[in-house]
PDB file of C-alpha atoms in Angstrom:
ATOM      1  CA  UNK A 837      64.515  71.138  86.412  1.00  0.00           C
ATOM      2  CA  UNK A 838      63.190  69.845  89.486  1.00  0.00           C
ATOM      3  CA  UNK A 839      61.269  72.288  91.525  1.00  0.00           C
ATOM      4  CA  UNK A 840      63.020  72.488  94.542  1.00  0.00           C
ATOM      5  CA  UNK A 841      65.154  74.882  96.032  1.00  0.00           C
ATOM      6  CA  UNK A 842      68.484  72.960  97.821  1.00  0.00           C
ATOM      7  CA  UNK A 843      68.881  74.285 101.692  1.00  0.00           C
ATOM      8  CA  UNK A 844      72.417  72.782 101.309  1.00  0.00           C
ATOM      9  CA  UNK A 845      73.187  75.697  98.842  1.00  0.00           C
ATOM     10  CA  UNK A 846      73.271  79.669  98.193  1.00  0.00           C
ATOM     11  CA  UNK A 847      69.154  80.411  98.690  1.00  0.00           C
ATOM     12  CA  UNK A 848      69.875  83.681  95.861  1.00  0.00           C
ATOM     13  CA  UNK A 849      71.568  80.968  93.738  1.00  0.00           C
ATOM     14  CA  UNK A 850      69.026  78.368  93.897  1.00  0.00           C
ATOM     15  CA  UNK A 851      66.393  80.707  93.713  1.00  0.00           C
ATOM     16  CA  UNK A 852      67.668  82.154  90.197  1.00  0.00           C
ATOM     17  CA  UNK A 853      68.258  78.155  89.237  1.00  0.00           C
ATOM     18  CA  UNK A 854      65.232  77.078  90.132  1.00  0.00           C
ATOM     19  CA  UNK A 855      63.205  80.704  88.610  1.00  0.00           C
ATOM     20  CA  UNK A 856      65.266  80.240  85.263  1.00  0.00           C
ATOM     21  CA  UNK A 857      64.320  76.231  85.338  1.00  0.00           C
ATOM     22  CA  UNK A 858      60.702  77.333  85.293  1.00  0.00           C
ATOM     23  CA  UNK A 859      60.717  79.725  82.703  1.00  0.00           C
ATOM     24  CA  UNK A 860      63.001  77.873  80.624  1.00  0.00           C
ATOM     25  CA  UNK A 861      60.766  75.004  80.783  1.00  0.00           C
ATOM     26  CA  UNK A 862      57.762  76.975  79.663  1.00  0.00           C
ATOM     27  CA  UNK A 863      59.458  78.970  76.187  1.00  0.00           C
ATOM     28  CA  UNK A 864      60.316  75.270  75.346  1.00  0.00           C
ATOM     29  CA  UNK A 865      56.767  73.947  75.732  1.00  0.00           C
ATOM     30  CA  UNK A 866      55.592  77.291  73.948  1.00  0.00           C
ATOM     31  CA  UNK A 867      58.247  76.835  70.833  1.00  0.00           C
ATOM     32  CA  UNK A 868      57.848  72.638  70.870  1.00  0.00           C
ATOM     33  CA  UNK A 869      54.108  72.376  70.980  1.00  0.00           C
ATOM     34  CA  UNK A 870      54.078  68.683  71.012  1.00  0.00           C
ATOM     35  CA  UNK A 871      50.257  68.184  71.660  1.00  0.00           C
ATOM     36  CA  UNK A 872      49.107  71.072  70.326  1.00  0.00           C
ATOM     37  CA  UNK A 873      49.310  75.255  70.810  1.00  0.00           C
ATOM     38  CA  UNK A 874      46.617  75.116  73.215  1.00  0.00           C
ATOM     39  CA  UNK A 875      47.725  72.350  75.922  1.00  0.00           C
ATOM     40  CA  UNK A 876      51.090  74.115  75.043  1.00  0.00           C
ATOM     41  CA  UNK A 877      49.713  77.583  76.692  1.00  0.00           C
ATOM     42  CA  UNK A 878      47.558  75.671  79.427  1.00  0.00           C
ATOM     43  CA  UNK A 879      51.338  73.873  80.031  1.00  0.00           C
ATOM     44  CA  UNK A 880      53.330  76.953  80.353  1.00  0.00           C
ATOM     45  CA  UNK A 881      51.038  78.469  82.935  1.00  0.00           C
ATOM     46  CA  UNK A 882      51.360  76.237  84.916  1.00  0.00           C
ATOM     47  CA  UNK A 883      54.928  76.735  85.460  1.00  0.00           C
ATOM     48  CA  UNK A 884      53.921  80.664  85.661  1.00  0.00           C
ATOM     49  CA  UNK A 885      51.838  80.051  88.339  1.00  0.00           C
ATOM     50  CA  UNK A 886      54.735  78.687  89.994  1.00  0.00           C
ATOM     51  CA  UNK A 887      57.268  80.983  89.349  1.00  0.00           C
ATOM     52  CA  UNK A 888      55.123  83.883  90.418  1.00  0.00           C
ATOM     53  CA  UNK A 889      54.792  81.603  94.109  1.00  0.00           C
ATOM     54  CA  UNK A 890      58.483  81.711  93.740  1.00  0.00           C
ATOM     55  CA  UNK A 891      58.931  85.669  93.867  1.00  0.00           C
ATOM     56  CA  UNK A 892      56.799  85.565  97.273  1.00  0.00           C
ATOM     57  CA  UNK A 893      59.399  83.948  98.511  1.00  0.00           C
ATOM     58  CA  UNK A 894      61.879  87.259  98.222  1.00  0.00           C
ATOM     59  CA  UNK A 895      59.292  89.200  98.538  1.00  0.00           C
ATOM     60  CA  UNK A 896      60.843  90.749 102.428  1.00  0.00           C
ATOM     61  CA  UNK A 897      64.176  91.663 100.705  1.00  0.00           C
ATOM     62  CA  UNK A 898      63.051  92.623  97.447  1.00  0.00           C
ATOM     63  CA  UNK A 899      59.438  93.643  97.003  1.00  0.00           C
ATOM     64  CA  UNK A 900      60.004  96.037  94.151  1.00  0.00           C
ATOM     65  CA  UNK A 901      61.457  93.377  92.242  1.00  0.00           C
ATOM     66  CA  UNK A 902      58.941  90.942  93.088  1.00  0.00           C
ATOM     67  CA  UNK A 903      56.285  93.025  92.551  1.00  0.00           C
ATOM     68  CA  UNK A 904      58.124  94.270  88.907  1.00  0.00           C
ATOM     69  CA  UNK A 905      58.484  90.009  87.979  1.00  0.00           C
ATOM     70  CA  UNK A 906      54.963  89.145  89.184  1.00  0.00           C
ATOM     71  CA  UNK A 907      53.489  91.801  87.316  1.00  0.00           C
ATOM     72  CA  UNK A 908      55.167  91.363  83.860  1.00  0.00           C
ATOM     73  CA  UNK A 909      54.573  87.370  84.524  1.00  0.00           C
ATOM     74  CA  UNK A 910      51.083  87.759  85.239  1.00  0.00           C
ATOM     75  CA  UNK A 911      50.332  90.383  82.700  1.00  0.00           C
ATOM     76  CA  UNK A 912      51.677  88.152  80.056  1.00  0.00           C
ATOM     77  CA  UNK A 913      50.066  84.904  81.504  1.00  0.00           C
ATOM     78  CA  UNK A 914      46.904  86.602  81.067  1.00  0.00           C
ATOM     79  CA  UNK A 915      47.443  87.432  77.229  1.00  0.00           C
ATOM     80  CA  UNK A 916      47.323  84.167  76.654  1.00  0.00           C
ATOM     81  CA  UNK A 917      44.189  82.673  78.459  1.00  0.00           C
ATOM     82  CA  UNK A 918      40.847  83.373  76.247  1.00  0.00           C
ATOM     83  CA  UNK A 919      40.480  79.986  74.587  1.00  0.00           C
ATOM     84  CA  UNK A 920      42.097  78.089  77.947  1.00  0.00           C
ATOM     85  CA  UNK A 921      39.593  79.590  79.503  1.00  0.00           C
ATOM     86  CA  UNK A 922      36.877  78.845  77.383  1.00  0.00           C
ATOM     87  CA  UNK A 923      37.860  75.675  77.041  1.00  0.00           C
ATOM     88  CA  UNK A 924      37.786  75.053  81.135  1.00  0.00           C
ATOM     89  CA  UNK A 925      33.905  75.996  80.653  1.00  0.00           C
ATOM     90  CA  UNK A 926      33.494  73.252  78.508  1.00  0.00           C
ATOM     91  CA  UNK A 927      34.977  70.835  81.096  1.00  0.00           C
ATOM     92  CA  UNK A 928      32.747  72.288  83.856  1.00  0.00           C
ATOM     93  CA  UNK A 929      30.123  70.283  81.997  1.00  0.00           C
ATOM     94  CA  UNK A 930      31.685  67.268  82.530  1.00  0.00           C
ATOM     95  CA  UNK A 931      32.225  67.997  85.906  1.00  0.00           C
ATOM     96  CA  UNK A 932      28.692  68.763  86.225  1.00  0.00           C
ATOM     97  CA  UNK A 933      27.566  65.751  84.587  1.00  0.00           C
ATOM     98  CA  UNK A 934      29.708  63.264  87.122  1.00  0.00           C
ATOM     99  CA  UNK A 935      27.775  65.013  89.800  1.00  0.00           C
ATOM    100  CA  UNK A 936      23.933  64.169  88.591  1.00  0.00           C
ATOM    101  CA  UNK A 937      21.888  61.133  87.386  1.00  0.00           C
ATOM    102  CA  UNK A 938      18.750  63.132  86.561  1.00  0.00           C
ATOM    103  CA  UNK A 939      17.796  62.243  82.671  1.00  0.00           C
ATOM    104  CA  UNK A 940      16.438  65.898  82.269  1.00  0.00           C
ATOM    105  CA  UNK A 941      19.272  67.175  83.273  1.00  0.00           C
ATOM    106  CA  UNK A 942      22.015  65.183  81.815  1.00  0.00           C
ATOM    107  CA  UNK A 943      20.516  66.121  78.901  1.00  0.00           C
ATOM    108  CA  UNK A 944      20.318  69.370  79.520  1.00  0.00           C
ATOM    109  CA  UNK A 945      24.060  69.754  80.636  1.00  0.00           C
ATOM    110  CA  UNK A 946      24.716  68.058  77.295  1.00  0.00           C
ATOM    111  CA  UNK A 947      22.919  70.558  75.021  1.00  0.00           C
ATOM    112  CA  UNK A 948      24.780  73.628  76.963  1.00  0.00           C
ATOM    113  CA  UNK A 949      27.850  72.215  76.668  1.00  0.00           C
ATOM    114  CA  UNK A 950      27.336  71.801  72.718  1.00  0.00           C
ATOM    115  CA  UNK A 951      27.020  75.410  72.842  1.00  0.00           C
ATOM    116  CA  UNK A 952      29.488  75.671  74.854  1.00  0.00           C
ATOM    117  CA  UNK A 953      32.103  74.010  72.635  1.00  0.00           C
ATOM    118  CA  UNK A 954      31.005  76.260  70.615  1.00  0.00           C
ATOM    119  CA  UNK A 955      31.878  79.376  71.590  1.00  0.00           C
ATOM    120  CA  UNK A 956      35.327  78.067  72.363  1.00  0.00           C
ATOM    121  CA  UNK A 957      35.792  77.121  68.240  1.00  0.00           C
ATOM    122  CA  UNK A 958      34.787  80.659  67.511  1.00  0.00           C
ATOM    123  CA  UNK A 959      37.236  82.644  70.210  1.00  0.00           C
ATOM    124  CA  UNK A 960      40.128  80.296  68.767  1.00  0.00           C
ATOM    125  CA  UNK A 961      39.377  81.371  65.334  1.00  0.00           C
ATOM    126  CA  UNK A 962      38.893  85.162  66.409  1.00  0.00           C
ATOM    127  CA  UNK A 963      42.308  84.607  68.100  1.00  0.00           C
ATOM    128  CA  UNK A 964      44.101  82.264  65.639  1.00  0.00           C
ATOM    129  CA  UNK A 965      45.512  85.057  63.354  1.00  0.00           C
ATOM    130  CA  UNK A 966      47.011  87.162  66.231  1.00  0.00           C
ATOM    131  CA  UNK A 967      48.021  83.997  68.464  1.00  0.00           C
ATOM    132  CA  UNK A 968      51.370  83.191  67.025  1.00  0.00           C
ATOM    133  CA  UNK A 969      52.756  86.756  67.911  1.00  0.00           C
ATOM    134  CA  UNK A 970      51.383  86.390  71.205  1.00  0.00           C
ATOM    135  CA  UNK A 971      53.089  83.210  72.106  1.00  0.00           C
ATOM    136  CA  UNK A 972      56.077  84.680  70.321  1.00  0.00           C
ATOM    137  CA  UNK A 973      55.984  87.761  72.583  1.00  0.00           C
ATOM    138  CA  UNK A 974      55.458  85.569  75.835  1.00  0.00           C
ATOM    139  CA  UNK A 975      58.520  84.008  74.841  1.00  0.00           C
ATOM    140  CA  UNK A 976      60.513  87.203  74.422  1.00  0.00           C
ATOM    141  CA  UNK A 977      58.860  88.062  78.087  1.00  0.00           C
ATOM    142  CA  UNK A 978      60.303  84.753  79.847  1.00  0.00           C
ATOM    143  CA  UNK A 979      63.631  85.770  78.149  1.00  0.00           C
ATOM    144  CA  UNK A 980      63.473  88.995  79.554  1.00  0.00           C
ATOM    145  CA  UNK A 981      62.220  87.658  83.123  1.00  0.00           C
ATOM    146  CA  UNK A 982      65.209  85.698  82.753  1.00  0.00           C
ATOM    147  CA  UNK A 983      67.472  87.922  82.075  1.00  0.00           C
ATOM    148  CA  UNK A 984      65.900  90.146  85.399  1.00  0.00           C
ATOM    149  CA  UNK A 985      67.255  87.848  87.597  1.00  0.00           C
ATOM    150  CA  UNK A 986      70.781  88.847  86.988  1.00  0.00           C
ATOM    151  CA  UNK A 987      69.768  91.900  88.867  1.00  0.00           C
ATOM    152  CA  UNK A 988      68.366  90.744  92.068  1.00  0.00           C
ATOM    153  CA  UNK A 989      70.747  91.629  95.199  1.00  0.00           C
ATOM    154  CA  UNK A 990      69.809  89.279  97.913  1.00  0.00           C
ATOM    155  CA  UNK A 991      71.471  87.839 100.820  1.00  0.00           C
ATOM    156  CA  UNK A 992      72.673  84.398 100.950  1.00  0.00           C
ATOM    157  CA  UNK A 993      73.303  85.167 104.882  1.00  0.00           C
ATOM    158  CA  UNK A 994      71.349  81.614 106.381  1.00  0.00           C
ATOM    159  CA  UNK A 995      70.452  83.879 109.278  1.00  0.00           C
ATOM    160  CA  UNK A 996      68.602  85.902 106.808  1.00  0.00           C
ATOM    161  CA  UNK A 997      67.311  83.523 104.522  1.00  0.00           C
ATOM    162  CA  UNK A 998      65.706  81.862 107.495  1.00  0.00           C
ATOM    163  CA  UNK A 999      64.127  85.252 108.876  1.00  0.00           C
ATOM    164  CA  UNK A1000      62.985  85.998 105.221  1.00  0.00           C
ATOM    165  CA  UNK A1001      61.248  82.704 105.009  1.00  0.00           C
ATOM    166  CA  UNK A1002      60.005  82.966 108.541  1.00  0.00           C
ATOM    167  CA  UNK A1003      58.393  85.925 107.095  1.00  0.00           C
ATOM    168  CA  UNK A1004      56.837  84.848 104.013  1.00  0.00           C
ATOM    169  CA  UNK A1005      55.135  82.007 105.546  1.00  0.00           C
ATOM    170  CA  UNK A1006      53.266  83.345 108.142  1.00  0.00           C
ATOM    171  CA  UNK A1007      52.061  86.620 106.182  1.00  0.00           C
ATOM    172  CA  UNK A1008      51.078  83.513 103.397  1.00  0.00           C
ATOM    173  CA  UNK A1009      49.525  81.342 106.218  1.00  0.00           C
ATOM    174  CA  UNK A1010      47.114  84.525 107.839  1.00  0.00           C
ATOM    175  CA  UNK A1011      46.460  85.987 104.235  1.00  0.00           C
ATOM    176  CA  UNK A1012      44.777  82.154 104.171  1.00  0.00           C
ATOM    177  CA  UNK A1013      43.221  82.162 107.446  1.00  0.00           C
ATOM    178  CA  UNK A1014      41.580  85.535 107.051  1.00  0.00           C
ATOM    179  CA  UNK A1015      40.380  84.296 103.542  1.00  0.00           C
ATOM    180  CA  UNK A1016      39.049  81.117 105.425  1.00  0.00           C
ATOM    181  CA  UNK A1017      37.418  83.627 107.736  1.00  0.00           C
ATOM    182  CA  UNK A1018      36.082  85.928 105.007  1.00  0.00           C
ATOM    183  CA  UNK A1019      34.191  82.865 103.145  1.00  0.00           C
ATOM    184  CA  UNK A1020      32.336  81.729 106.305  1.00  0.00           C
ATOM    185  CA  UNK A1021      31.472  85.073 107.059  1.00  0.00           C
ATOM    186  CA  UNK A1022      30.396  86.093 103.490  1.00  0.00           C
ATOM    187  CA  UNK A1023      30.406  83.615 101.210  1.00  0.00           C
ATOM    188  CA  UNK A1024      31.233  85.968  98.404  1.00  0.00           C
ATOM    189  CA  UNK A1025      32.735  84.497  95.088  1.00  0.00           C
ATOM    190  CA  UNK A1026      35.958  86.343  95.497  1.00  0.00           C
ATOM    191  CA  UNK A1027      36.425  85.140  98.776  1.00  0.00           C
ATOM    192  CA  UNK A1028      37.125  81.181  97.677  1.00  0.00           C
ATOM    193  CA  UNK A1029      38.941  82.883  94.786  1.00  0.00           C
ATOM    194  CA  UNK A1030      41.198  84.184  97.541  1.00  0.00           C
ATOM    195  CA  UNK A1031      41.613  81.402  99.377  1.00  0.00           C
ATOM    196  CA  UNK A1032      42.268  79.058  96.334  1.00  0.00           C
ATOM    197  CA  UNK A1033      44.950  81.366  95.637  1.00  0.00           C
ATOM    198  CA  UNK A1034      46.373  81.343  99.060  1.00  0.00           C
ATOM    199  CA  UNK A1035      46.099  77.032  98.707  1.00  0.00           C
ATOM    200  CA  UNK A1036      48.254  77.215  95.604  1.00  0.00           C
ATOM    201  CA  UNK A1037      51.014  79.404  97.041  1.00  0.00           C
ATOM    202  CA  UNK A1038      51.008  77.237 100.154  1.00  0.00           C
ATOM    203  CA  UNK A1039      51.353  73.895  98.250  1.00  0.00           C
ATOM    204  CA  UNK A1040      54.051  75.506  95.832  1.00  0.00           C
ATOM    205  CA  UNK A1041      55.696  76.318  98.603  1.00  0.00           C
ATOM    206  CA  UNK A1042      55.879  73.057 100.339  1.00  0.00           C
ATOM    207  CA  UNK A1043      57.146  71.780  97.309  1.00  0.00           C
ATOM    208  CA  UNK A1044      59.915  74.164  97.050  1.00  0.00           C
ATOM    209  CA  UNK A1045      60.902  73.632  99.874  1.00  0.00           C
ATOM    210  CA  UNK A1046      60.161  69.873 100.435  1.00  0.00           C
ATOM    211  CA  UNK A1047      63.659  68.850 101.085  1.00  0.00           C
ATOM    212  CA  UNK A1048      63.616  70.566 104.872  1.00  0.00           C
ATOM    213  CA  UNK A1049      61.282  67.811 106.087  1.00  0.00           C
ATOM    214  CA  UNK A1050      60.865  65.416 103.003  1.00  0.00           C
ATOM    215  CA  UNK A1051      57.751  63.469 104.433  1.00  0.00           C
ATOM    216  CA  UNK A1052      55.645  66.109 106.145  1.00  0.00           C
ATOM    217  CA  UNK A1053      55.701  68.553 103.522  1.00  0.00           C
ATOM    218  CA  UNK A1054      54.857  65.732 101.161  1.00  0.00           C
ATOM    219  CA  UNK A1055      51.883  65.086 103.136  1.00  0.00           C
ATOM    220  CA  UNK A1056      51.016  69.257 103.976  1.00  0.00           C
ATOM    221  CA  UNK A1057      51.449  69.417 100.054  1.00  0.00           C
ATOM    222  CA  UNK A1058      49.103  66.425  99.149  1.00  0.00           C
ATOM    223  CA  UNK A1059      46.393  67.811 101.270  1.00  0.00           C
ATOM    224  CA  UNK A1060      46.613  71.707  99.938  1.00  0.00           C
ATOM    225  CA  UNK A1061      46.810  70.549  96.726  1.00  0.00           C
ATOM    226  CA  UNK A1062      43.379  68.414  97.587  1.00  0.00           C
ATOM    227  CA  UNK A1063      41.882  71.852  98.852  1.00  0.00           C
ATOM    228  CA  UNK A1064      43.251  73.704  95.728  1.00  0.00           C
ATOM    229  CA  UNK A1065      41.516  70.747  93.844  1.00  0.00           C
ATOM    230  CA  UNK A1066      38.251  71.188  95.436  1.00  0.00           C
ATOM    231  CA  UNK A1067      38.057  75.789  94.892  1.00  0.00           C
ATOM    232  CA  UNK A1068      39.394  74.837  91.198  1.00  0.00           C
ATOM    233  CA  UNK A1069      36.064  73.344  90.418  1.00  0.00           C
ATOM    234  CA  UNK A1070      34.135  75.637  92.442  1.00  0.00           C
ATOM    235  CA  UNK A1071      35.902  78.673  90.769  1.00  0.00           C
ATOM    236  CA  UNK A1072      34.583  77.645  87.613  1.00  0.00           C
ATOM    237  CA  UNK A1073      31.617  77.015  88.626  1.00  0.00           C
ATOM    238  CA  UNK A1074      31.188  80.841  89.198  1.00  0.00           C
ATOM    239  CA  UNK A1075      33.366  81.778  85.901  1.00  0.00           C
ATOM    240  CA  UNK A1076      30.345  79.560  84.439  1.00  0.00           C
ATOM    241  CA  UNK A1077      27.469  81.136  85.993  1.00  0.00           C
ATOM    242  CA  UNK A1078      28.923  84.457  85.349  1.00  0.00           C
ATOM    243  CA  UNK A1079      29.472  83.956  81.387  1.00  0.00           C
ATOM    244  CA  UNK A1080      25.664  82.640  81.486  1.00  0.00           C
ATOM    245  CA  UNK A1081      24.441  85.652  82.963  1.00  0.00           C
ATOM    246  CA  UNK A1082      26.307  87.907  80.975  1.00  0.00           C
ATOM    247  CA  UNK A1083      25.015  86.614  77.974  1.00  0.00           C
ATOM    248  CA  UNK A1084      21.909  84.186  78.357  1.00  0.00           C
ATOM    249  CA  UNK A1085      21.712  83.215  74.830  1.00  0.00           C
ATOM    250  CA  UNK A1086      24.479  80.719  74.683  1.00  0.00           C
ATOM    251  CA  UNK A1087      21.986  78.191  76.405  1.00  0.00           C
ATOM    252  CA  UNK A1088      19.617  76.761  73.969  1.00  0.00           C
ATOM    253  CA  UNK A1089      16.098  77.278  76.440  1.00  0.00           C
ATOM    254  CA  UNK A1090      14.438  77.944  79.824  1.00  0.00           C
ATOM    255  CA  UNK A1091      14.434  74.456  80.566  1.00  0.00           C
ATOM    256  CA  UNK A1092      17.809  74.279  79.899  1.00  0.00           C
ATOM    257  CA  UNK A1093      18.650  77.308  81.820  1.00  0.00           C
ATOM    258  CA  UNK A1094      16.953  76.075  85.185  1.00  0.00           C
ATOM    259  CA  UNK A1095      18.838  72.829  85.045  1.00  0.00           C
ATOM    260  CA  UNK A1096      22.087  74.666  84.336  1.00  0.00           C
ATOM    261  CA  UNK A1097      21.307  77.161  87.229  1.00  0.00           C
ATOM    262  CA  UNK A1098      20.214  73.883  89.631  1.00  0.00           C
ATOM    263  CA  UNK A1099      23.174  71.745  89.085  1.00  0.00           C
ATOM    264  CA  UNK A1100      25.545  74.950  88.949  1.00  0.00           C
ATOM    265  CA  UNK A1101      24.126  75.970  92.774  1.00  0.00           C
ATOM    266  CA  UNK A1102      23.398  72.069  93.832  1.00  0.00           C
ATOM    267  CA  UNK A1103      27.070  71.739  93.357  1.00  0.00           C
ATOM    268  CA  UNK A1104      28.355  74.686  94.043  1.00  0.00           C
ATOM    269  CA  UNK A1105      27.420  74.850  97.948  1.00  0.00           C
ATOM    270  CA  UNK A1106      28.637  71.244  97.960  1.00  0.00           C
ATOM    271  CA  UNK A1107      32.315  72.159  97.046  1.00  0.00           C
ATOM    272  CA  UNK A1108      32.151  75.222  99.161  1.00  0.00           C
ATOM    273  CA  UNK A1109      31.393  73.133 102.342  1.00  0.00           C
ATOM    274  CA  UNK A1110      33.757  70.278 101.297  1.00  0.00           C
ATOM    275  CA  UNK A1111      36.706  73.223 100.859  1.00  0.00           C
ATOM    276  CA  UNK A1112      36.042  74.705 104.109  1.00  0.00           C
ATOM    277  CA  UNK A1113      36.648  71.625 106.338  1.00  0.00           C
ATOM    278  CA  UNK A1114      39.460  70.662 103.855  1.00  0.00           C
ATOM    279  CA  UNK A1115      40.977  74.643 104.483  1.00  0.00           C
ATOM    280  CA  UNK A1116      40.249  74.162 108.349  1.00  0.00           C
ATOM    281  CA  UNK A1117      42.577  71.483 108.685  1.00  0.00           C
ATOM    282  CA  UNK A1118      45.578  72.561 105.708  1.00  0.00           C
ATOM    283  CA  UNK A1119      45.543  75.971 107.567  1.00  0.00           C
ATOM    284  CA  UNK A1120      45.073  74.210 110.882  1.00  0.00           C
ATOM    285  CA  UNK A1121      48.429  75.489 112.741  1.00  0.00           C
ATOM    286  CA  UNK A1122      49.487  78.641 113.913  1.00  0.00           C
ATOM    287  CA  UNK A1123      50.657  81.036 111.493  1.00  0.00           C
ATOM    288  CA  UNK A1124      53.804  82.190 113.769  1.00  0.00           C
ATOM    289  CA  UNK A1125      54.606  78.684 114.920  1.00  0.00           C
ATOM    290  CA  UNK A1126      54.658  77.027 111.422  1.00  0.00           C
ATOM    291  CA  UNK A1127      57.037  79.552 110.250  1.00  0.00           C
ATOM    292  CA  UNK A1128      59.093  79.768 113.296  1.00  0.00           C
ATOM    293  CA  UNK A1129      59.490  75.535 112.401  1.00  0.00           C
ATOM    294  CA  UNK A1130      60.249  76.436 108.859  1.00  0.00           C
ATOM    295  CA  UNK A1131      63.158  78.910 109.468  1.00  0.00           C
ATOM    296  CA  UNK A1132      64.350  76.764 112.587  1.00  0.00           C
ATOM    297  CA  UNK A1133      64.335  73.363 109.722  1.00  0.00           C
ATOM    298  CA  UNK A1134      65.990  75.704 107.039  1.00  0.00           C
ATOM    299  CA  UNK A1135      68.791  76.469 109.767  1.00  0.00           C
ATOM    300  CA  UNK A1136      69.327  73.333 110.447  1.00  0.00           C
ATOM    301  CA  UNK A1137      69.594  72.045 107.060  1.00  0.00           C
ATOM    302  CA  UNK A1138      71.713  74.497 106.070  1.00  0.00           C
ATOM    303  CA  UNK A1139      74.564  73.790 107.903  1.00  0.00           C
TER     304      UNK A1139
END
């Protein structure tokens, strides 16, 4: 099941291997549920978050199909993230706490992440009676997304497979420097959000298509998935500050409150800096001249 896609082969037949590997992966976590239903769902989206990088990559020759595969993928993904999410919330804290040695605040941090917790017991036990048809109808959904890839028309042409990939990666590469752009310019929430989506697709893609230059895309992957790293904790960070201020009562007092809000901001424009010299130098290269290398390696390795 190794996430790769083979330049030595058919790109529409790897493609549907590696797709169906990916899917296949996550009904098996989803029925198994070895440690648990929860790190069972936080498991399979992973590998949805990587099959829906994999549909950008047909995206040129196929965009109603990607765009019908993402959607039902994502759609379904989303179904199942309440308590993952809440549960992320509760690891902010701990985040949070590795990044202070104030007593008050510790302390603080502690007491809101009590609360925290929780909340997450209670949305699992809202969810708990409706949760096993939900994972039962994500599984149906993964069959079906399987069973879509029978229809995709493609062509295996290596002229065209090269162009098509030529394509994807520099649309992918100035989606990420405009995003980069945006956030210095702004420094709006949904701008990182952007650009840490734009940092997974790019390190999902190195790793799909890793065997065209085995070492540098090993490296390009490391650092992207460094960057990725980085807007992860700073994305909950603002998932955390918005559930506060949407409902102010989950933290216990004021005092609490302030040191919540100083540590949340303190390390907040921390990661943000951090993530913007990381992005400067994963996005570093040309758009057009990156992917002009990637189609010109896929050629040659195709051969």
């Amino acid at each position: 099941m190794a996430f790769r896609i083979r330049p030595s082969r058919s790109f529409p037949q790897e493609f549907r291997r590696v797709t169906r590997s990916q899917l296949n992966a996550a009904i098996e976590t989803l029925q198994q549920r070895e440690h648990g239903v929860h790190e069972a769902i936080h498991a399979a989206r992973k590998r949805f978050k990587r099959v829906r990088a994999l549909y950008w990559l047909i995206e040129p020759d196929a965009k109603e199909f990607r765009n019908q595969e993402n959607a039902r993928i994502r759609d379904m993904a989303k179904g199942l993230s309440a308590v993952r999410d809440a549960t992320a919330l509760v690891e902010t804290l701990d985040y949070l706490q590795s990044m202070t040695d104030q007593p008050d605040e510790l302390r603080s941090l502690a007491e809101v992440q009590s609360c925290l917790r929780d909340r997450r017991d209670r949305i699992a036990s809202e969810e708990e009676h409706d949760l096993e048809r939900k994972l039962e109808d994500a599984v149906a959904t993964c069959n079906d997304a399987i069973s879509a890839l029978d229809e995709l028309d493609i062509s295996a042409s290596r002229a065209r497979t090269a162009r098509r990939l030529e394509r994807v990666w520099a649309k992918q590469l100035r989606k990420a420097q405009r995003s980069i752009a945006a956030c210095h310019e702004t420094r709006a929430e949904d701008t990182f959000h952007e650009l840490r989506k734009s940092g997974q697709i790019y390190w999902m893609h190195l790793a799909i298509l890793r065997d065209l230059w085995p070492t540098a895309m090993k490296a390009k992957e490391s650092e992207a998935r460094a960057l990725v790293a980085l807007l992860g904790h700073e994305h909950d960070l603002s998932v955390l500050l918005q559930v506060i201020n949407e409902d102010p009562a989950l933290v216990p007092d004021s005092d609490s409150l302030a040191h919540l809000y100083a540590a949340i901001i303190r390390s907040q424009q921390s990661l943000r800096e951090q993530a913007l010299d990381s992005a400067s130098d994963v996005f570093a290269e040309d758009p057009a001249r990156e992917a002009s290398i990637i189609a010109t390696l896929w050629s040659d390795a195709s051969d």
